Coordinates of C-alpha atoms in Angstrom, one line a residue:
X304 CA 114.4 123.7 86.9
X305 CA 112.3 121.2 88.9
X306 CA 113.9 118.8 91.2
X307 CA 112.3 116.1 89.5
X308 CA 111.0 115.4 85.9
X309 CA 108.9 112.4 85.2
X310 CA 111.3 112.0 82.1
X311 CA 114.1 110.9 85.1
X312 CA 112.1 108.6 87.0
X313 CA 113.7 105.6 85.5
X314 CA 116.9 107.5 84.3
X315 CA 120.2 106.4 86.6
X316 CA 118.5 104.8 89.6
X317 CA 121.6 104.1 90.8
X318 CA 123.0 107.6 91.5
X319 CA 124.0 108.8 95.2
X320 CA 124.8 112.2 96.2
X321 CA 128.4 112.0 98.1
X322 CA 126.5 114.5 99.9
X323 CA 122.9 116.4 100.1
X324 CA 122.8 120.1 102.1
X325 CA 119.2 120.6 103.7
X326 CA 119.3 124.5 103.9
X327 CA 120.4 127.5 101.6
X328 CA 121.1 129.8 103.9
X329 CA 124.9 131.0 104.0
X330 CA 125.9 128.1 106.0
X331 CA 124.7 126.0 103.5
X332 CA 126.0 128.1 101.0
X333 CA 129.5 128.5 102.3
X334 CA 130.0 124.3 102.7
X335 CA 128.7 124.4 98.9
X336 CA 131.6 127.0 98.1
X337 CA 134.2 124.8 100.0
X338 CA 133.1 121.3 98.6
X339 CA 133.3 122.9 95.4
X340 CA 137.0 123.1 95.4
X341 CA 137.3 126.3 96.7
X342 CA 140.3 126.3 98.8
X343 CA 141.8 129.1 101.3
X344 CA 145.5 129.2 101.2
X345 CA 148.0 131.9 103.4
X346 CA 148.2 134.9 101.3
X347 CA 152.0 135.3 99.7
X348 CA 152.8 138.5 101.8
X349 CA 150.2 138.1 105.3
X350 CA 151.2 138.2 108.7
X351 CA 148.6 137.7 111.4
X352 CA 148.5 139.7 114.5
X353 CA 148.9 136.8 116.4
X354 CA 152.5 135.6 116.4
X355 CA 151.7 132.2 117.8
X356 CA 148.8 131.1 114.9
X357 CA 151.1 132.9 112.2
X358 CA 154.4 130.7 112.9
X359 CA 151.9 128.0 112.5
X360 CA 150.5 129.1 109.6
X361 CA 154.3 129.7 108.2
X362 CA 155.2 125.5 108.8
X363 CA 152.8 124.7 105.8
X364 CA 151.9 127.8 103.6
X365 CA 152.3 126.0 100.8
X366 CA 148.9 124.2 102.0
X367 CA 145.8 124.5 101.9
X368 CA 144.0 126.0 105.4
X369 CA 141.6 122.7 104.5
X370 CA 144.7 119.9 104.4
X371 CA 146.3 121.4 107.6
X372 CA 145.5 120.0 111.2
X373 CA 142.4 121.9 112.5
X374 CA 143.2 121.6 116.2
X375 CA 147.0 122.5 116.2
X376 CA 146.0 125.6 114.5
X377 CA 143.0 126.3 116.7
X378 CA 144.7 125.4 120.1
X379 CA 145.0 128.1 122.7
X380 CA 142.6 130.6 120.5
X381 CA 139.9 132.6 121.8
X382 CA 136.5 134.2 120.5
X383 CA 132.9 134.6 120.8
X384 CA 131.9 130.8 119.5
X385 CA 132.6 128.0 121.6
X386 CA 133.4 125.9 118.5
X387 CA 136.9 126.2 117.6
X388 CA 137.2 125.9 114.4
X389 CA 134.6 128.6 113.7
X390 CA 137.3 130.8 115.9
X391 CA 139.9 129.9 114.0
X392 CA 138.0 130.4 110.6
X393 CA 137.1 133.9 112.2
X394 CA 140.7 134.8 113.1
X395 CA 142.1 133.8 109.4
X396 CA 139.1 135.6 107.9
X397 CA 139.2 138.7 110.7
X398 CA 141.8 139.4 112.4
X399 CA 141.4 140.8 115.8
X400 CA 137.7 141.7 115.0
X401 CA 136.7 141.7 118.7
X402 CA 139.4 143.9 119.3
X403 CA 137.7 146.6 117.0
X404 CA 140.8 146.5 114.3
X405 CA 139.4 146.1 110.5
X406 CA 142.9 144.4 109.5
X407 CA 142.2 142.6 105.5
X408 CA 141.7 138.4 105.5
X409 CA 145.1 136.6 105.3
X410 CA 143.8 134.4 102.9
X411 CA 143.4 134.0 99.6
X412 CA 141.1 131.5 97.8
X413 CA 141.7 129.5 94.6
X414 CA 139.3 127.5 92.6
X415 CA 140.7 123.8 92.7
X416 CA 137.9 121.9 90.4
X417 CA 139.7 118.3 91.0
X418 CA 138.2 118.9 94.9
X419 CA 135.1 118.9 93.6
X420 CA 132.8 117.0 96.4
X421 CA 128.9 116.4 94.3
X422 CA 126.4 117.5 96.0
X423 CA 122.8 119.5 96.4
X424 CA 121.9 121.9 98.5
X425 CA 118.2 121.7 99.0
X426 CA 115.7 125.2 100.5
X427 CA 112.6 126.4 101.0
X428 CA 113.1 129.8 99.0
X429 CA 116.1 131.7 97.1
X430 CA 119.6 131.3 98.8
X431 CA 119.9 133.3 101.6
X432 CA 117.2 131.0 103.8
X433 CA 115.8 133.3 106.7
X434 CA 117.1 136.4 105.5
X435 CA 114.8 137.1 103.0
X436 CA 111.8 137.1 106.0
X437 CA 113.5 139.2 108.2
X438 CA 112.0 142.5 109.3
X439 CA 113.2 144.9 106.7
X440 CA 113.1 147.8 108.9
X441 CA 115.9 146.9 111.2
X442 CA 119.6 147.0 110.9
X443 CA 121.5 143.6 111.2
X444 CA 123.5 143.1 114.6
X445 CA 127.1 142.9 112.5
X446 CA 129.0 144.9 110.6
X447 CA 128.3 144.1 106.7
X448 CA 132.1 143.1 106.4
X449 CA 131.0 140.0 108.8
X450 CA 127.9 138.9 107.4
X451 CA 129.8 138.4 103.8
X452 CA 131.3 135.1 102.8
X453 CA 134.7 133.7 101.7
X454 CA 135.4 135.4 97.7
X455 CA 133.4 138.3 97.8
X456 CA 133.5 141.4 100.2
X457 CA 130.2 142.9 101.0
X458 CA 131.7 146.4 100.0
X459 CA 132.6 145.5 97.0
X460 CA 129.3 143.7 96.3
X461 CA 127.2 147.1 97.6
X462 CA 129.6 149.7 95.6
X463 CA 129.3 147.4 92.5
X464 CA 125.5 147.9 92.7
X465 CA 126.3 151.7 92.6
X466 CA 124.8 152.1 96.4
X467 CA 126.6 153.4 98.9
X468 CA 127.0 152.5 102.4
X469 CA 125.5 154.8 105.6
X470 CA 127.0 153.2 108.0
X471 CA 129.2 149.9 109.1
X472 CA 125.7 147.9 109.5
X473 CA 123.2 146.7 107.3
X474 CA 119.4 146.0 106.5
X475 CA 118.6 142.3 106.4
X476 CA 117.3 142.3 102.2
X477 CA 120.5 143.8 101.4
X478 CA 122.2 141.2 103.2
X479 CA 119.5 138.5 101.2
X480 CA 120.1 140.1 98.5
X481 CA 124.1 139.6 98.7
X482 CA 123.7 135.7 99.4
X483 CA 121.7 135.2 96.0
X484 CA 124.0 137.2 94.3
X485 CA 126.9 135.4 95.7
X486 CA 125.6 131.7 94.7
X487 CA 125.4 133.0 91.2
X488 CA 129.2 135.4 90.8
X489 CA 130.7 132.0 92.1
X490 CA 129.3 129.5 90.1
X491 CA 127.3 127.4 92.3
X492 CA 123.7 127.5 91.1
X493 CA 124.1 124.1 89.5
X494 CA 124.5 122.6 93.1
X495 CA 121.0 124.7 94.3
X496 CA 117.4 123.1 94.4
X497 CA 114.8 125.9 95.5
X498 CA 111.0 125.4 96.6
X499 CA 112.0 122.0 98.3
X500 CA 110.7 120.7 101.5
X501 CA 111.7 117.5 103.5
X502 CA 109.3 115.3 105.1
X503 CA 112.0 112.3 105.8
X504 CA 115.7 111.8 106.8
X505 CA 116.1 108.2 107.6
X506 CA 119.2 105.9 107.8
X507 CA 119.1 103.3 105.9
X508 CA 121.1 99.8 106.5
X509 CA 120.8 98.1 103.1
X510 CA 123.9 97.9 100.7
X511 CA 123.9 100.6 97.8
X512 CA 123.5 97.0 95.4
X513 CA 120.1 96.8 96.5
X514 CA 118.4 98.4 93.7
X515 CA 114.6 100.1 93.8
X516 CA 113.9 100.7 90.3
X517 CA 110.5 102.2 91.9
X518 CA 112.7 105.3 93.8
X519 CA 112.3 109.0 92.4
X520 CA 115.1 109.6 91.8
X521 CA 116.7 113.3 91.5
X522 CA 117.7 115.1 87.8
X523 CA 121.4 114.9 87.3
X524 CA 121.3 117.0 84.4
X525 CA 122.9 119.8 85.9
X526 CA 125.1 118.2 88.4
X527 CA 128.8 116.8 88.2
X528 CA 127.9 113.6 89.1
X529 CA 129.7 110.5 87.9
X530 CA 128.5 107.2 88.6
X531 CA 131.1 105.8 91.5
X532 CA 130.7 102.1 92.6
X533 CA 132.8 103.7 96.3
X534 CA 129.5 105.9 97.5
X535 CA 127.2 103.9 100.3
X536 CA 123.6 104.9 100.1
X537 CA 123.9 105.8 103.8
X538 CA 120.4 107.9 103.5
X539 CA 117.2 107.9 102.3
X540 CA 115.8 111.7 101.9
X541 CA 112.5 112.0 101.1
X542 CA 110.2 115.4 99.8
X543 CA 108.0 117.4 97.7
X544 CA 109.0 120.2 95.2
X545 CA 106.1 123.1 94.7
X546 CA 106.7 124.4 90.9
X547 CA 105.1 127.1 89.1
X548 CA 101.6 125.6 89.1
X549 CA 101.5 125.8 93.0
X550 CA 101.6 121.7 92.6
X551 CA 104.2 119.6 95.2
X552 CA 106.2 116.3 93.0
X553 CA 107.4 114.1 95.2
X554 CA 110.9 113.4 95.6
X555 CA 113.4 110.7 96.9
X556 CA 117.1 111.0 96.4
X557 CA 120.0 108.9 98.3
X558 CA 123.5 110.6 100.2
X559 CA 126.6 109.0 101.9
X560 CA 126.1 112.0 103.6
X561 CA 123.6 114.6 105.0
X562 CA 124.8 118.2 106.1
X563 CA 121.6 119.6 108.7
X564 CA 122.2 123.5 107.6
X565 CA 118.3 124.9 108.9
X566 CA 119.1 127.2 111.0
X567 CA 116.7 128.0 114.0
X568 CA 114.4 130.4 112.9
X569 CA 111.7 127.7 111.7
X570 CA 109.5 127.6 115.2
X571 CA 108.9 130.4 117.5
X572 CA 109.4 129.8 120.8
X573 CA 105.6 129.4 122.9
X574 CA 105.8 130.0 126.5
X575 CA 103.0 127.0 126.7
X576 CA 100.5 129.3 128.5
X577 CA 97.1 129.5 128.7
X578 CA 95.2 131.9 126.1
X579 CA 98.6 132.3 124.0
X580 CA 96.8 131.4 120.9
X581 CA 93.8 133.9 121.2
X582 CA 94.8 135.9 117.8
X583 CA 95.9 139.4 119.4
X584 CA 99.4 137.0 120.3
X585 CA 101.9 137.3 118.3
X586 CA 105.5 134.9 118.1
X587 CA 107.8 137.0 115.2
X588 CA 108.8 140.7 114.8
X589 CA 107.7 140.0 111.0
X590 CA 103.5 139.6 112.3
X591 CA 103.8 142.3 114.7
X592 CA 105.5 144.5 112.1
X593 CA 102.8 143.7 109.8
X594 CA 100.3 144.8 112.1
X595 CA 101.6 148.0 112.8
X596 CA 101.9 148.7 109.6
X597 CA 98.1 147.3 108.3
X598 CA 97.3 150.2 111.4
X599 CA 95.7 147.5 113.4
X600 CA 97.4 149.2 116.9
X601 CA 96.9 152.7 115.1
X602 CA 95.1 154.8 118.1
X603 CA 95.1 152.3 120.9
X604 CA 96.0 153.5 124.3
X605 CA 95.7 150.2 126.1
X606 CA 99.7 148.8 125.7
X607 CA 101.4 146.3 123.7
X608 CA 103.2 143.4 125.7
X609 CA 106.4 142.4 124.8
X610 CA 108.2 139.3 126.2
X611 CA 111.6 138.6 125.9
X612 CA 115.0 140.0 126.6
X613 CA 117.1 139.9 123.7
X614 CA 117.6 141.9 120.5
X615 CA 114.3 140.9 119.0
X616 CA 112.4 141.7 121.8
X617 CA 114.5 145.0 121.3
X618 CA 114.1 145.6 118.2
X619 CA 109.8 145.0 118.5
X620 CA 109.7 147.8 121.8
X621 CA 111.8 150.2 119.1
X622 CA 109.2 149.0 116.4
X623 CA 106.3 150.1 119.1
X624 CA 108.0 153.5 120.5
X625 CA 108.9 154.8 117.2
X626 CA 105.2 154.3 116.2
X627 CA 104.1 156.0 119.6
X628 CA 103.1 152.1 121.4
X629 CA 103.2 152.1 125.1
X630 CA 104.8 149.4 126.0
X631 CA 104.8 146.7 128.8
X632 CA 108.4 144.8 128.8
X633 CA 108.5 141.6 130.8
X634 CA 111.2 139.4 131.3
X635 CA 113.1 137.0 134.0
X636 CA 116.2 138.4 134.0
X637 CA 117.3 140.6 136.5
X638 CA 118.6 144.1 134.4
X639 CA 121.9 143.5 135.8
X640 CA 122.6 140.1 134.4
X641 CA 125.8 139.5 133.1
X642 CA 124.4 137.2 130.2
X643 CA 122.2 140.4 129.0
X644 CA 122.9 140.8 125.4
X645 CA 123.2 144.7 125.6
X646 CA 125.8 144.3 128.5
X647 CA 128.3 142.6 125.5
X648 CA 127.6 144.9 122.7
X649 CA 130.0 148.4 122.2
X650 CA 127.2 151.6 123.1
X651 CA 129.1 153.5 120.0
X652 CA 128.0 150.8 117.8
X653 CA 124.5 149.9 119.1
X654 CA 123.2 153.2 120.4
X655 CA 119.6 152.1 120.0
X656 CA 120.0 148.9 121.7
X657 CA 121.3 150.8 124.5
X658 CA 118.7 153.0 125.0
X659 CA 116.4 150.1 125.4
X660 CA 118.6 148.7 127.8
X661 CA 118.2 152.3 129.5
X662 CA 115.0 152.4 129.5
X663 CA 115.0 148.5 130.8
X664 CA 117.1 149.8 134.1
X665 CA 115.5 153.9 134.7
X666 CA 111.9 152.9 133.8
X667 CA 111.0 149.8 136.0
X668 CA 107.7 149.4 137.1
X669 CA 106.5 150.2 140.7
X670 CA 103.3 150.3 143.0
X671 CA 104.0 154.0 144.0
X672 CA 104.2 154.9 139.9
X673 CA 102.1 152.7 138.2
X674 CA 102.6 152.2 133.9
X675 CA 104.8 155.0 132.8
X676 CA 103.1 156.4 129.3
X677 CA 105.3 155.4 126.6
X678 CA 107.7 152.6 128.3
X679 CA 107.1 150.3 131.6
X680 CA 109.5 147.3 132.2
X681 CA 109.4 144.7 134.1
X682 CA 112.1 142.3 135.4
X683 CA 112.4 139.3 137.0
X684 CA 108.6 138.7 136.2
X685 CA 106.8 136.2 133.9
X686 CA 103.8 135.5 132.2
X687 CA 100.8 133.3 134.0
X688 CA 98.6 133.5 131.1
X689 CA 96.0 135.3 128.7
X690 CA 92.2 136.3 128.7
X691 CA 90.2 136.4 125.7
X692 CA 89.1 140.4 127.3
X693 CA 92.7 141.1 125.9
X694 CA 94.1 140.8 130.0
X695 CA 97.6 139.5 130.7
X696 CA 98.8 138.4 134.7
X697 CA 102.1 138.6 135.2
X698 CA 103.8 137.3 138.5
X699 CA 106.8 138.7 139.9
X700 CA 109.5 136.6 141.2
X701 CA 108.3 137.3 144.6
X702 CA 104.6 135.5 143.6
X703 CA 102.7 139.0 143.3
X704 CA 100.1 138.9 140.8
X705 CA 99.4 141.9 138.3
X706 CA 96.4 142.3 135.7
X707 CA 96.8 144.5 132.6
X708 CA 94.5 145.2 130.0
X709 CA 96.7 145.2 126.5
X710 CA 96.1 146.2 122.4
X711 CA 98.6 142.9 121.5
X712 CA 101.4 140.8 122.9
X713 CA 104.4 139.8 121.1
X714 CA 106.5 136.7 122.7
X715 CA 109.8 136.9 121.4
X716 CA 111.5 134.3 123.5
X717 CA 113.6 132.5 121.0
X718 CA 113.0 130.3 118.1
X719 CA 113.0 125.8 117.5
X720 CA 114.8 124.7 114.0
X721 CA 112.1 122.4 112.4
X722 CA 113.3 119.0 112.3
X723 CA 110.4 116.9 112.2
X724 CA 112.0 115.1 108.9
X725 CA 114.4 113.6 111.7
X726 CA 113.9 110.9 114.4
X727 CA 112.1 112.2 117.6
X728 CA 112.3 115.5 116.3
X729 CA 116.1 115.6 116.3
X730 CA 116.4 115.8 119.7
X731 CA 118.3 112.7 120.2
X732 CA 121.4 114.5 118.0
X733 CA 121.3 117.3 121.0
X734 CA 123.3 117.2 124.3
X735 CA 120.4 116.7 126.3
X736 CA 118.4 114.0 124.4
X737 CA 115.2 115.0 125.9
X738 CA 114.6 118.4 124.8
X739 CA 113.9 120.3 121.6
X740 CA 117.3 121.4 119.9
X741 CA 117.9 125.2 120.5
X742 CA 120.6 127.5 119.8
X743 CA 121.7 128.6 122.6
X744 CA 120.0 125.6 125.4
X745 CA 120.7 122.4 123.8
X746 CA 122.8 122.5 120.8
X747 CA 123.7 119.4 118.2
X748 CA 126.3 117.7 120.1
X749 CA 129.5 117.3 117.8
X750 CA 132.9 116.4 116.9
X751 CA 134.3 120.1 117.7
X752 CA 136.8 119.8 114.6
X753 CA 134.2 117.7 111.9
X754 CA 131.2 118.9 113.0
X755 CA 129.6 115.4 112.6
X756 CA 127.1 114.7 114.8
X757 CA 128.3 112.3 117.8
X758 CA 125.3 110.3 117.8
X759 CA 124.8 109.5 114.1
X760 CA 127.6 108.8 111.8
X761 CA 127.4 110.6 108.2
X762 CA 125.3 113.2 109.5
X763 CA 127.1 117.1 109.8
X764 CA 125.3 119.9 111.6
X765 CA 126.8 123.2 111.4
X766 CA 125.6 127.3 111.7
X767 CA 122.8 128.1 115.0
X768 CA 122.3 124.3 115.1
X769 CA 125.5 124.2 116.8
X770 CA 125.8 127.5 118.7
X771 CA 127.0 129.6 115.9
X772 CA 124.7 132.3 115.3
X773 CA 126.3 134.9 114.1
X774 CA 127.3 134.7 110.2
X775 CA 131.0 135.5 110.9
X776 CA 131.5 131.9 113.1
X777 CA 129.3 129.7 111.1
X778 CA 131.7 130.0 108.0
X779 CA 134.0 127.6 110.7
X780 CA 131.6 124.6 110.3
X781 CA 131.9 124.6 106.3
X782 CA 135.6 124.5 107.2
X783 CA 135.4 121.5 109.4
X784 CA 132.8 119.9 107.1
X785 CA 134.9 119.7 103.8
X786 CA 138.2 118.8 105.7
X787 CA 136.6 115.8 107.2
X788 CA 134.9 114.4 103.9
X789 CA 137.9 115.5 101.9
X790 CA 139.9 113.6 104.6
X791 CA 137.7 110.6 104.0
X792 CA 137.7 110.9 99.9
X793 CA 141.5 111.0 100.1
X794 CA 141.6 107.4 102.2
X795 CA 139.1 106.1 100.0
X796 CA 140.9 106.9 96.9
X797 CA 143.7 105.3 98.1
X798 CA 141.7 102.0 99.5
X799 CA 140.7 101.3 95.6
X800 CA 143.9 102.3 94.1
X801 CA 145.7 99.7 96.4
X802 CA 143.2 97.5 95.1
X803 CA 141.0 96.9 98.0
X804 CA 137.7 95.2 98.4
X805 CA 134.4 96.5 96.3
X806 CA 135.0 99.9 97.3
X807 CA 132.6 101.0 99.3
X808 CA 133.4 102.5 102.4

């Protein structure tokens, strides 16, 4: 159904979305779940391992995990997120994960439709976001029990599609595959816009009587909206919708509030060198799959560099080894690092991550050995720059300067969320101001137990634009998300029943 129909242009001008979601991926999926009156509640016989969080959970069983108090439940908790509410979310929905125990959920959900929250949550592709570009060839980091989302076990999900399961861990289209199922088995399509793209996210300051008639306006057909004089048009959003014809309609819609749910997988990471754009450089396992695969390195005996010390860098050298690739490895770290990704991950789970991070430490490059023939690493060294001969130098901490002659180079340093629909980029929402909001560098600063951004009011940022990357702690921000807007519907309620003022907010 297209965002927009010309037949709507003039029709209820007036509607505002409580609150618009840019991103379907399952952070932006999960808040759509929650705001649509899904509510977890302390399952009539659970006990949770720890004895502390479950004679708190025993003071107010009767409810809701989303009317509670967020930090006394979350105080003195401890995980793998530094958000915590996402630890807490993880605790109720895993117990003892970290711990390798595979105890059941202790809650139990219930569809409560007078919590409905209206809103749209507003993608690129199918639900799912990123995970229907991933490298298919890989297995995902987690377990498919931590990828799933609240309602639906990923087990269930796989045996119900008469497939079985090899193993504890997953390929990425299974796991896209999962998300787009899941939107559908719990009734949230109506709340999903696909083939969307947004070119503006501005404030605006103008009271929601200020009528445009000359605003697009987005179809309501299919959306449980009802025309509330208590909603402030606190934002304009502004885009384009490709339909079937490969033709982009314009679109402008208003929200009291905006929920940032990208991700960060938008914008590779450059290392801003000279000669990274000569074409035999490549920024995504996805193009240097792809050429492997077209046979464009078929044959070659001059290496493939690969830059970058975490997984994806790990998963392109076991892209390049298992199709016979000698490899170059650079990266700044020392192999002994602490931070190292491979130092926090079990060997019985991740064997061939380990055996990268073997070869990282045993097969180090020296003067007396030269490149070794199917693996040379390199650490503690960087990049200085390309040559259009198909040359790299690389400089070692110390300042000594190498030359090698190469077949490709893949940079896998990280990835930028795109959020050039925001002021400056977004990168005033992040705790440094002056740099590009990353992951792991310079997340959106927030409210640890709303997740609304400290620096703009109205506006919520939750999943890897907040730290949480892994699918298992992002569900936390949907938590925090829906308590604080339910919070804020419940005191508005109460405003115009007591007969105060116009209403709005």
């Amino acid at each position: 159904m297209p965002l927009v129909e010309e037949t709507s242009l003039l029709e209820d001008s007036s509607v505002t979305f409580p609150v618009v979601i840019i991103g379907n991926g399952p952070s932006g999926i999960c808040l759509s779940y929650m705001l649509s009156g899904y509510r977890p509640y302390l399952s009539s016989e659970a006990i949770h391992p720890n004895t502390i969080l479950n004679s708190k959970l025993e003071e107010a069983r009767h409810l809701s995990i989303v009317d509670q108090d967020l930090e006394y439940l979350s105080e003195g908790l401890e995980g793998r997120s530094s958000n915590p509410v996402a630890v807490l979310f993880d605790t109720l929905l895993h117990p003892d994960a970290d711990f390798g125990y595979d105890y059941p959920s202790v809650l139990h959900w219930k569809l409560e439709q007078h919590h409905y929250i209206p809103h749209v949550v507003l993608g690129k592709g199918p639900p799912g976001g990123a995970w229907h570009n991933m490298e298919g060839s890989m297995l995902t980091i987690s377990f498919g029990s931590w990828m799933e989302l609240p309602g639906l076990k990923f087990k269930d999900w796989v045996s119900s599609k008469r497939r079985k399961l090899k193993g504890d861990r997953v390929m990425p289209e299974e796991i896209a595959r999962y998300y787009k199922h899941y939107v559908k088995v719990m009734g949230l399509q109506k709340n999903f816009r696909e083939n969307t793209y947004i070119t503006s996210v501005s404030r605006l300051y103008r009271d929601q009587d200020d009528d445009d008639s000359q605003d697009r306006d987005i179809s309501t057909k299919h959306l449980q909206i009802e025309k509330s004089n208590f909603i402030k048009r606190n934002w304009e959003i502004r885009g384009y919708q490709r339909i079937a014809d490969g033709s982009h309609v314009p679109f402008c819609l208003f929200a009291e509030n905006v929920a940032l749910a990208t991700g960060t997988l938008d914008s590779p990471a450059h290392l801003e060198i000279e000669g990274e754009d000569f074409p035999f450089v490549f920024h995504s396992m996805p193009e240097f799959g792809a050429a492997i695969n077209k046979g464009k390195l078929r044959g070659k005996v001059d290496p493939v560099l690969i830059v970058g010390s975490g997984l994806t860098a790990a998963d392109a050298i076991l892209c390049a080894y298992n199709s016979n690739i000698p490899v170059i490895h650079v990266f700044r770290r020392r192999v002994t690092d602490p931070s190292l990704i491979f130092k926090q991950l079990p060997k019985k789970l991740y064997p061939e991550y380990h055996k990268v991070y073997h070869m990282m430490c045993t097969q180090s490059y020296s003067v007396d050995s030269n490149l070794l023939s199917d693996y040379t690493s390199f650490p503690e060294h960087h990049v200085l720059s390309f040559k259009s001969d198909m040359k790299c130098v690389l400089q070692s901490v110390s300042g000594l300067k190498k030359i090698f002659k190469l077949s490709a180079a893949v940079v896998l340093i990280g990835s930028h969320p795109n959020l050039s629909f925001l002021k400056d980029q977004g990168c005033y929402l992040g705790h440094k101001s002056s740099q590009p909001i990353t992951c792991k560098g310079n997340p959106v600063e927030i409210d640890t137990y709303t997740y609304e951004c400290i620096k703009e009011a109205n506006l919520f940022a939750l999943g890897p634009l907040v730290g949480d990357n892994f699918v298992r702690f992002l569900k936390g921000g949907a938590l925090g998300v829906t308590r604080c807007l339910a919070t804020r519907q419940k005191k508005k309620h109460l405003f115009v029943e007591r007969g105060g003022g116009d209403g709005i907010a």
